[in-house]
Amino acid sequence: MNSELEGALELLKREWEQAEDWLDMAFHAPDELERAQVGYAIDPEGRSLASREEGAWQPEWVVIGYTPLVGDPIIVDLGEARQPVSYLMHGMGEWGAGSYIAGSIGQLQKALEKVNRWIAEKKGQGQKQGQEDNRKLPIPVTRSELDKLVAEIVAEDEYADVEIWKMMLAPAYDAAETYEEDLIGQVRNLLAQGNGIQEIAALLQIPIKQAYGYYKRTRP
């Protein structure tokens, strides 16, 4: 493997490690790259599995990571000028049916930097609201906020796709669902105690519009 690729991957992995609980993507360390190619570019004996045939594993593809939920490989295509990052799906019959994640390892690193800043901001809000700094507990994350984050990532990278990034952020969307369901339960209880929307918003430290949205979801 070339040193430029290894250096870029090292920086990417550092950024990913800060956000791994929120992402359905994982990356190999540079010293793991050769082993990561087994079963894709090479067999266990080191013989090449790559070829130019349609649907075959291409010689320029390098596995740099995988999606933890299902184990699909994440690759960088060294054969393209910008060297985009994609994930390929197991069980599709051929390897051509993949999807872009980012225009390059550098672009993906920038996207993860944005994700990390966003997470830090949300954790800060959680601490202000008296919640513990524990990634396993709900923090103030909503699905609409995640949608906005995804839109920003996609706007900055022509290779990025909204649906692919939503899939890559599946753990974050799960956390958002947990947080919102918890809030809906609290709104329901506060309504039962005779509180109005403005009082509920103040007690939960959320915007009135957000409190009203959760109120509507408590109704049958």
PDB file of C-alpha atoms in Angstrom:
ATOM      1  CA  MET A   1       0.000   0.000   0.000  1.00  0.00           C
ATOM      2  CA  ASN A   2       1.254   3.515  -0.745  1.00  0.00           C
ATOM      3  CA  SER A   3       2.232   5.907   2.036  1.00  0.00           C
ATOM      4  CA  GLU A   4      -0.148   8.651   0.865  1.00  0.00           C
ATOM      5  CA  LEU A   5      -3.139   6.330   1.210  1.00  0.00           C
ATOM      6  CA  GLU A   6      -1.954   5.113   4.608  1.00  0.00           C
ATOM      7  CA  GLY A   7      -1.498   8.685   5.857  1.00  0.00           C
ATOM      8  CA  ALA A   8      -4.962   9.745   4.708  1.00  0.00           C
ATOM      9  CA  LEU A   9      -6.501   6.645   6.256  1.00  0.00           C
ATOM     10  CA  GLU A  10      -4.752   7.299   9.572  1.00  0.00           C
ATOM     11  CA  LEU A  11      -6.287  10.788   9.746  1.00  0.00           C
ATOM     12  CA  LEU A  12      -9.701   9.424   8.750  1.00  0.00           C
ATOM     13  CA  LYS A  13      -9.569   6.708  11.384  1.00  0.00           C
ATOM     14  CA  ARG A  14      -8.741   9.224  14.128  1.00  0.00           C
ATOM     15  CA  GLU A  15     -11.779  11.288  13.186  1.00  0.00           C
ATOM     16  CA  TRP A  16     -13.982   8.200  12.955  1.00  0.00           C
ATOM     17  CA  GLU A  17     -12.954   6.955  16.419  1.00  0.00           C
ATOM     18  CA  GLN A  18     -14.567  10.022  17.997  1.00  0.00           C
ATOM     19  CA  ALA A  19     -17.917   9.315  16.350  1.00  0.00           C
ATOM     20  CA  GLU A  20     -17.983   5.537  15.926  1.00  0.00           C
ATOM     21  CA  ASP A  21     -20.980   5.000  18.237  1.00  0.00           C
ATOM     22  CA  TRP A  22     -23.089   7.142  15.906  1.00  0.00           C
ATOM     23  CA  LEU A  23     -21.979   5.649  12.593  1.00  0.00           C
ATOM     24  CA  ASP A  24     -22.554   2.456  10.645  1.00  0.00           C
ATOM     25  CA  MET A  25     -19.050   2.599   9.250  1.00  0.00           C
ATOM     26  CA  ALA A  26     -15.708   1.422  10.582  1.00  0.00           C
ATOM     27  CA  PHE A  27     -12.200   1.795   9.195  1.00  0.00           C
ATOM     28  CA  HIS A  28      -9.050  -0.281   9.254  1.00  0.00           C
ATOM     29  CA  ALA A  29      -5.731   0.997  10.558  1.00  0.00           C
ATOM     30  CA  PRO A  30      -3.003   1.335   7.913  1.00  0.00           C
ATOM     31  CA  ASP A  31      -1.211  -1.764   9.201  1.00  0.00           C
ATOM     32  CA  GLU A  32      -4.429  -3.768   8.736  1.00  0.00           C
ATOM     33  CA  LEU A  33      -4.926  -2.874   5.078  1.00  0.00           C
ATOM     34  CA  GLU A  34      -3.197  -5.859   3.510  1.00  0.00           C
ATOM     35  CA  ARG A  35      -5.145  -8.304   5.675  1.00  0.00           C
ATOM     36  CA  ALA A  36      -8.380  -6.438   4.906  1.00  0.00           C
ATOM     37  CA  GLN A  37      -8.041  -7.260   1.187  1.00  0.00           C
ATOM     38  CA  VAL A  38      -8.363 -11.020   1.803  1.00  0.00           C
ATOM     39  CA  GLY A  39     -11.613 -12.326   0.356  1.00  0.00           C
ATOM     40  CA  TYR A  40     -11.939  -9.307  -1.914  1.00  0.00           C
ATOM     41  CA  ALA A  41      -8.816  -8.445  -3.920  1.00  0.00           C
ATOM     42  CA  ILE A  42      -6.895 -11.583  -2.916  1.00  0.00           C
ATOM     43  CA  ASP A  43      -7.580 -15.057  -1.549  1.00  0.00           C
ATOM     44  CA  PRO A  44      -6.055 -16.379   1.730  1.00  0.00           C
ATOM     45  CA  GLU A  45      -2.973 -17.559  -0.194  1.00  0.00           C
ATOM     46  CA  GLY A  46      -2.424 -14.100  -1.664  1.00  0.00           C
ATOM     47  CA  ARG A  47      -3.622 -14.931  -5.176  1.00  0.00           C
ATOM     48  CA  SER A  48      -5.432 -12.122  -6.974  1.00  0.00           C
ATOM     49  CA  LEU A  49      -9.225 -12.243  -7.197  1.00  0.00           C
ATOM     50  CA  ALA A  50      -9.419  -8.994  -9.167  1.00  0.00           C
ATOM     51  CA  SER A  51     -10.050  -8.757 -12.881  1.00  0.00           C
ATOM     52  CA  ARG A  52     -11.375  -6.415 -15.548  1.00  0.00           C
ATOM     53  CA  GLU A  53     -14.475  -8.536 -16.141  1.00  0.00           C
ATOM     54  CA  GLU A  54     -17.788  -6.791 -15.624  1.00  0.00           C
ATOM     55  CA  GLY A  55     -19.050  -7.334 -12.088  1.00  0.00           C
ATOM     56  CA  ALA A  56     -15.664  -8.555 -10.842  1.00  0.00           C
ATOM     57  CA  TRP A  57     -13.568  -6.986  -8.109  1.00  0.00           C
ATOM     58  CA  GLN A  58     -11.509  -4.290  -9.828  1.00  0.00           C
ATOM     59  CA  PRO A  59      -7.707  -4.105  -9.406  1.00  0.00           C
ATOM     60  CA  GLU A  60      -7.840  -0.454  -8.277  1.00  0.00           C
ATOM     61  CA  TRP A  61     -10.263  -1.055  -5.416  1.00  0.00           C
ATOM     62  CA  VAL A  62      -8.793  -1.065  -1.911  1.00  0.00           C
ATOM     63  CA  VAL A  63     -10.869  -2.078   1.111  1.00  0.00           C
ATOM     64  CA  ILE A  64     -10.435   0.570   3.819  1.00  0.00           C
ATOM     65  CA  GLY A  65     -13.374  -0.312   6.068  1.00  0.00           C
ATOM     66  CA  TYR A  66     -16.784  -1.924   6.408  1.00  0.00           C
ATOM     67  CA  THR A  67     -20.329  -1.345   7.642  1.00  0.00           C
ATOM     68  CA  PRO A  68     -20.623  -3.018  11.084  1.00  0.00           C
ATOM     69  CA  LEU A  69     -24.347  -3.819  10.816  1.00  0.00           C
ATOM     70  CA  VAL A  70     -24.010  -6.108   7.783  1.00  0.00           C
ATOM     71  CA  GLY A  71     -20.279  -6.211   7.026  1.00  0.00           C
ATOM     72  CA  ASP A  72     -20.338  -4.649   3.552  1.00  0.00           C
ATOM     73  CA  PRO A  73     -16.892  -3.450   2.423  1.00  0.00           C
ATOM     74  CA  ILE A  74     -16.043   0.238   2.148  1.00  0.00           C
ATOM     75  CA  ILE A  75     -13.501   0.916  -0.589  1.00  0.00           C
ATOM     76  CA  VAL A  76     -11.446   3.683  -2.128  1.00  0.00           C
ATOM     77  CA  ASP A  77     -11.172   3.531  -5.914  1.00  0.00           C
ATOM     78  CA  LEU A  78      -7.578   4.387  -6.819  1.00  0.00           C
ATOM     79  CA  GLY A  79      -8.487   4.122 -10.496  1.00  0.00           C
ATOM     80  CA  GLU A  80     -10.566   7.307 -10.488  1.00  0.00           C
ATOM     81  CA  ALA A  81      -8.941  10.726 -10.492  1.00  0.00           C
ATOM     82  CA  ARG A  82     -10.438  11.882  -7.185  1.00  0.00           C
ATOM     83  CA  GLN A  83     -10.267   8.419  -5.619  1.00  0.00           C
ATOM     84  CA  PRO A  84     -13.858   8.354  -4.280  1.00  0.00           C
ATOM     85  CA  VAL A  85     -14.991   6.277  -1.319  1.00  0.00           C
ATOM     86  CA  SER A  86     -17.865   3.812  -1.816  1.00  0.00           C
ATOM     87  CA  TYR A  87     -19.509   0.918  -0.094  1.00  0.00           C
ATOM     88  CA  LEU A  88     -20.282  -2.288  -1.969  1.00  0.00           C
ATOM     89  CA  MET A  89     -23.070  -4.688  -1.102  1.00  0.00           C
ATOM     90  CA  HIS A  90     -22.592  -8.384  -0.400  1.00  0.00           C
ATOM     91  CA  GLY A  91     -24.983 -10.764  -2.103  1.00  0.00           C
ATOM     92  CA  MET A  92     -25.664  -8.582  -5.149  1.00  0.00           C
ATOM     93  CA  GLY A  93     -24.176 -11.143  -7.564  1.00  0.00           C
ATOM     94  CA  GLU A  94     -21.575  -8.695  -8.820  1.00  0.00           C
ATOM     95  CA  TRP A  95     -19.387  -6.010  -7.283  1.00  0.00           C
ATOM     96  CA  GLY A  96     -20.449  -3.170  -9.558  1.00  0.00           C
ATOM     97  CA  ALA A  97     -23.592  -2.370  -7.568  1.00  0.00           C
ATOM     98  CA  GLY A  98     -22.073   0.055  -5.071  1.00  0.00           C
ATOM     99  CA  SER A  99     -22.863   3.526  -3.746  1.00  0.00           C
ATOM    100  CA  TYR A 100     -20.655   6.559  -3.219  1.00  0.00           C
ATOM    101  CA  ILE A 101     -20.108   7.817   0.330  1.00  0.00           C
ATOM    102  CA  ALA A 102     -17.661  10.646  -0.413  1.00  0.00           C
ATOM    103  CA  GLY A 103     -15.552  12.076  -3.209  1.00  0.00           C
ATOM    104  CA  SER A 104     -12.300  11.111  -1.497  1.00  0.00           C
ATOM    105  CA  ILE A 105     -10.880   9.995   1.842  1.00  0.00           C
ATOM    106  CA  GLY A 106     -10.194  13.677   2.557  1.00  0.00           C
ATOM    107  CA  GLN A 107     -13.814  14.604   1.834  1.00  0.00           C
ATOM    108  CA  LEU A 108     -15.001  11.808   4.098  1.00  0.00           C
ATOM    109  CA  GLN A 109     -12.695  13.034   6.850  1.00  0.00           C
ATOM    110  CA  LYS A 110     -14.201  16.529   6.534  1.00  0.00           C
ATOM    111  CA  ALA A 111     -17.695  15.041   6.753  1.00  0.00           C
ATOM    112  CA  LEU A 112     -16.771  13.169   9.933  1.00  0.00           C
ATOM    113  CA  GLU A 113     -15.268  16.359  11.367  1.00  0.00           C
ATOM    114  CA  LYS A 114     -18.664  17.969  10.826  1.00  0.00           C
ATOM    115  CA  VAL A 115     -20.387  15.017  12.509  1.00  0.00           C
ATOM    116  CA  ASN A 116     -18.038  15.289  15.491  1.00  0.00           C
ATOM    117  CA  ARG A 117     -18.668  19.015  15.899  1.00  0.00           C
ATOM    118  CA  TRP A 118     -22.383  18.339  15.766  1.00  0.00           C
ATOM    119  CA  ILE A 119     -22.152  15.578  18.400  1.00  0.00           C
ATOM    120  CA  ALA A 120     -20.083  17.823  20.690  1.00  0.00           C
ATOM    121  CA  GLU A 121     -22.700  20.550  20.388  1.00  0.00           C
ATOM    122  CA  LYS A 122     -25.520  18.141  21.216  1.00  0.00           C
ATOM    123  CA  LYS A 123     -23.658  16.714  24.197  1.00  0.00           C
ATOM    124  CA  GLY A 124     -23.117  20.252  25.445  1.00  0.00           C
ATOM    125  CA  GLN A 125     -26.850  20.885  25.209  1.00  0.00           C
ATOM    126  CA  GLY A 126     -27.494  17.656  27.079  1.00  0.00           C
ATOM    127  CA  GLN A 127     -25.217  18.706  29.923  1.00  0.00           C
ATOM    128  CA  LYS A 128     -26.979  22.068  30.154  1.00  0.00           C
ATOM    129  CA  GLN A 129     -30.260  20.183  30.438  1.00  0.00           C
ATOM    130  CA  GLY A 130     -28.877  18.074  33.288  1.00  0.00           C
ATOM    131  CA  GLN A 131     -28.246  14.909  31.290  1.00  0.00           C
ATOM    132  CA  GLU A 132     -25.118  12.833  31.837  1.00  0.00           C
ATOM    133  CA  ASP A 133     -22.311  12.826  29.287  1.00  0.00           C
ATOM    134  CA  ASN A 134     -22.863   9.189  28.384  1.00  0.00           C
ATOM    135  CA  ARG A 135     -23.295   8.104  24.768  1.00  0.00           C
ATOM    136  CA  LYS A 136     -25.527   5.218  25.805  1.00  0.00           C
ATOM    137  CA  LEU A 137     -28.128   7.594  27.264  1.00  0.00           C
ATOM    138  CA  PRO A 138     -30.465   9.799  25.235  1.00  0.00           C
ATOM    139  CA  ILE A 139     -29.001  13.201  24.341  1.00  0.00           C
ATOM    140  CA  PRO A 140     -30.894  16.011  22.627  1.00  0.00           C
ATOM    141  CA  VAL A 141     -30.825  14.692  19.071  1.00  0.00           C
ATOM    142  CA  THR A 142     -33.825  14.884  16.768  1.00  0.00           C
ATOM    143  CA  ARG A 143     -34.326  13.314  13.387  1.00  0.00           C
ATOM    144  CA  SER A 144     -34.992  16.685  11.779  1.00  0.00           C
ATOM    145  CA  GLU A 145     -31.636  17.945  13.078  1.00  0.00           C
ATOM    146  CA  LEU A 146     -29.940  14.865  11.665  1.00  0.00           C
ATOM    147  CA  ASP A 147     -31.647  15.473   8.325  1.00  0.00           C
ATOM    148  CA  LYS A 148     -30.189  19.000   8.349  1.00  0.00           C
ATOM    149  CA  LEU A 149     -26.717  17.634   9.141  1.00  0.00           C
ATOM    150  CA  VAL A 150     -26.966  15.151   6.272  1.00  0.00           C
ATOM    151  CA  ALA A 151     -28.102  17.911   3.906  1.00  0.00           C
ATOM    152  CA  GLU A 152     -25.027  19.972   4.847  1.00  0.00           C
ATOM    153  CA  ILE A 153     -22.688  17.027   4.234  1.00  0.00           C
ATOM    154  CA  VAL A 154     -24.242  16.313   0.843  1.00  0.00           C
ATOM    155  CA  ALA A 155     -24.156  19.992  -0.169  1.00  0.00           C
ATOM    156  CA  GLU A 156     -20.371  20.046   0.332  1.00  0.00           C
ATOM    157  CA  ASP A 157     -19.586  16.881  -1.641  1.00  0.00           C
ATOM    158  CA  GLU A 158     -21.052  16.102  -5.051  1.00  0.00           C
ATOM    159  CA  TYR A 159     -20.390  12.384  -4.522  1.00  0.00           C
ATOM    160  CA  ALA A 160     -22.353  12.226  -1.255  1.00  0.00           C
ATOM    161  CA  ASP A 161     -25.959  11.007  -1.292  1.00  0.00           C
ATOM    162  CA  VAL A 162     -28.711  11.797   1.224  1.00  0.00           C
ATOM    163  CA  GLU A 163     -30.063   8.268   1.581  1.00  0.00           C
ATOM    164  CA  ILE A 164     -26.588   6.716   1.837  1.00  0.00           C
ATOM    165  CA  TRP A 165     -25.596   9.119   4.603  1.00  0.00           C
ATOM    166  CA  LYS A 166     -28.835   8.483   6.472  1.00  0.00           C
ATOM    167  CA  MET A 167     -27.966   4.804   6.330  1.00  0.00           C
ATOM    168  CA  MET A 168     -24.396   5.472   7.484  1.00  0.00           C
ATOM    169  CA  LEU A 169     -25.801   7.492  10.397  1.00  0.00           C
ATOM    170  CA  ALA A 170     -28.322   4.794  11.363  1.00  0.00           C
ATOM    171  CA  PRO A 171     -27.087   4.567  15.001  1.00  0.00           C
ATOM    172  CA  ALA A 172     -27.520   8.342  15.333  1.00  0.00           C
ATOM    173  CA  TYR A 173     -31.049   8.127  13.934  1.00  0.00           C
ATOM    174  CA  ASP A 174     -31.777   5.342  16.433  1.00  0.00           C
ATOM    175  CA  ALA A 175     -30.543   7.603  19.248  1.00  0.00           C
ATOM    176  CA  ALA A 176     -32.755  10.405  17.936  1.00  0.00           C
ATOM    177  CA  GLU A 177     -35.777   8.122  17.964  1.00  0.00           C
ATOM    178  CA  THR A 178     -35.020   7.121  21.567  1.00  0.00           C
ATOM    179  CA  TYR A 179     -34.667  10.756  22.603  1.00  0.00           C
ATOM    180  CA  GLU A 180     -37.867  11.846  20.873  1.00  0.00           C
ATOM    181  CA  GLU A 181     -39.902   8.949  22.242  1.00  0.00           C
ATOM    182  CA  ASP A 182     -38.659   9.843  25.729  1.00  0.00           C
ATOM    183  CA  LEU A 183     -39.715  13.461  25.209  1.00  0.00           C
ATOM    184  CA  ILE A 184     -43.139  12.438  23.946  1.00  0.00           C
ATOM    185  CA  GLY A 185     -43.614  10.402  27.121  1.00  0.00           C
ATOM    186  CA  GLN A 186     -42.626  13.385  29.246  1.00  0.00           C
ATOM    187  CA  VAL A 187     -44.986  15.663  27.317  1.00  0.00           C
ATOM    188  CA  ARG A 188     -47.802  13.177  27.846  1.00  0.00           C
ATOM    189  CA  ASN A 189     -47.167  13.090  31.597  1.00  0.00           C
ATOM    190  CA  LEU A 190     -46.939  16.869  31.884  1.00  0.00           C
ATOM    191  CA  LEU A 191     -50.176  17.288  29.943  1.00  0.00           C
ATOM    192  CA  ALA A 192     -51.864  14.884  32.346  1.00  0.00           C
ATOM    193  CA  GLN A 193     -50.676  17.104  35.191  1.00  0.00           C
ATOM    194  CA  GLY A 194     -52.474  20.069  33.650  1.00  0.00           C
ATOM    195  CA  ASN A 195     -49.506  21.884  32.128  1.00  0.00           C
ATOM    196  CA  GLY A 196     -49.905  23.939  28.962  1.00  0.00           C
ATOM    197  CA  ILE A 197     -47.612  23.894  25.942  1.00  0.00           C
ATOM    198  CA  GLN A 198     -45.605  26.935  27.048  1.00  0.00           C
ATOM    199  CA  GLU A 199     -45.075  25.448  30.504  1.00  0.00           C
ATOM    200  CA  ILE A 200     -44.057  22.110  29.016  1.00  0.00           C
ATOM    201  CA  ALA A 201     -41.559  23.782  26.691  1.00  0.00           C
ATOM    202  CA  ALA A 202     -40.033  25.654  29.629  1.00  0.00           C
ATOM    203  CA  LEU A 203     -39.870  22.555  31.831  1.00  0.00           C
ATOM    204  CA  LEU A 204     -38.259  20.443  29.107  1.00  0.00           C
ATOM    205  CA  GLN A 205     -36.065  23.319  27.874  1.00  0.00           C
ATOM    206  CA  ILE A 206     -37.149  22.898  24.270  1.00  0.00           C
ATOM    207  CA  PRO A 207     -38.677  25.362  21.763  1.00  0.00           C
ATOM    208  CA  ILE A 208     -42.447  25.826  21.945  1.00  0.00           C
ATOM    209  CA  LYS A 209     -42.780  24.683  18.321  1.00  0.00           C
ATOM    210  CA  GLN A 210     -40.980  21.443  19.178  1.00  0.00           C
ATOM    211  CA  ALA A 211     -43.119  20.917  22.284  1.00  0.00           C
ATOM    212  CA  TYR A 212     -46.268  21.440  20.205  1.00  0.00           C
ATOM    213  CA  GLY A 213     -45.037  18.908  17.653  1.00  0.00           C
ATOM    214  CA  TYR A 214     -44.613  16.308  20.403  1.00  0.00           C
ATOM    215  CA  TYR A 215     -48.001  17.265  21.839  1.00  0.00           C
ATOM    216  CA  LYS A 216     -49.635  16.434  18.495  1.00  0.00           C
ATOM    217  CA  ARG A 217     -47.929  13.045  18.560  1.00  0.00           C
ATOM    218  CA  THR A 218     -49.479  12.238  21.947  1.00  0.00           C
ATOM    219  CA  ARG A 219     -52.966  12.504  20.492  1.00  0.00           C
ATOM    220  CA  PRO A 220     -54.692   9.348  19.230  1.00  0.00           C
TER     221      PRO A 220
END
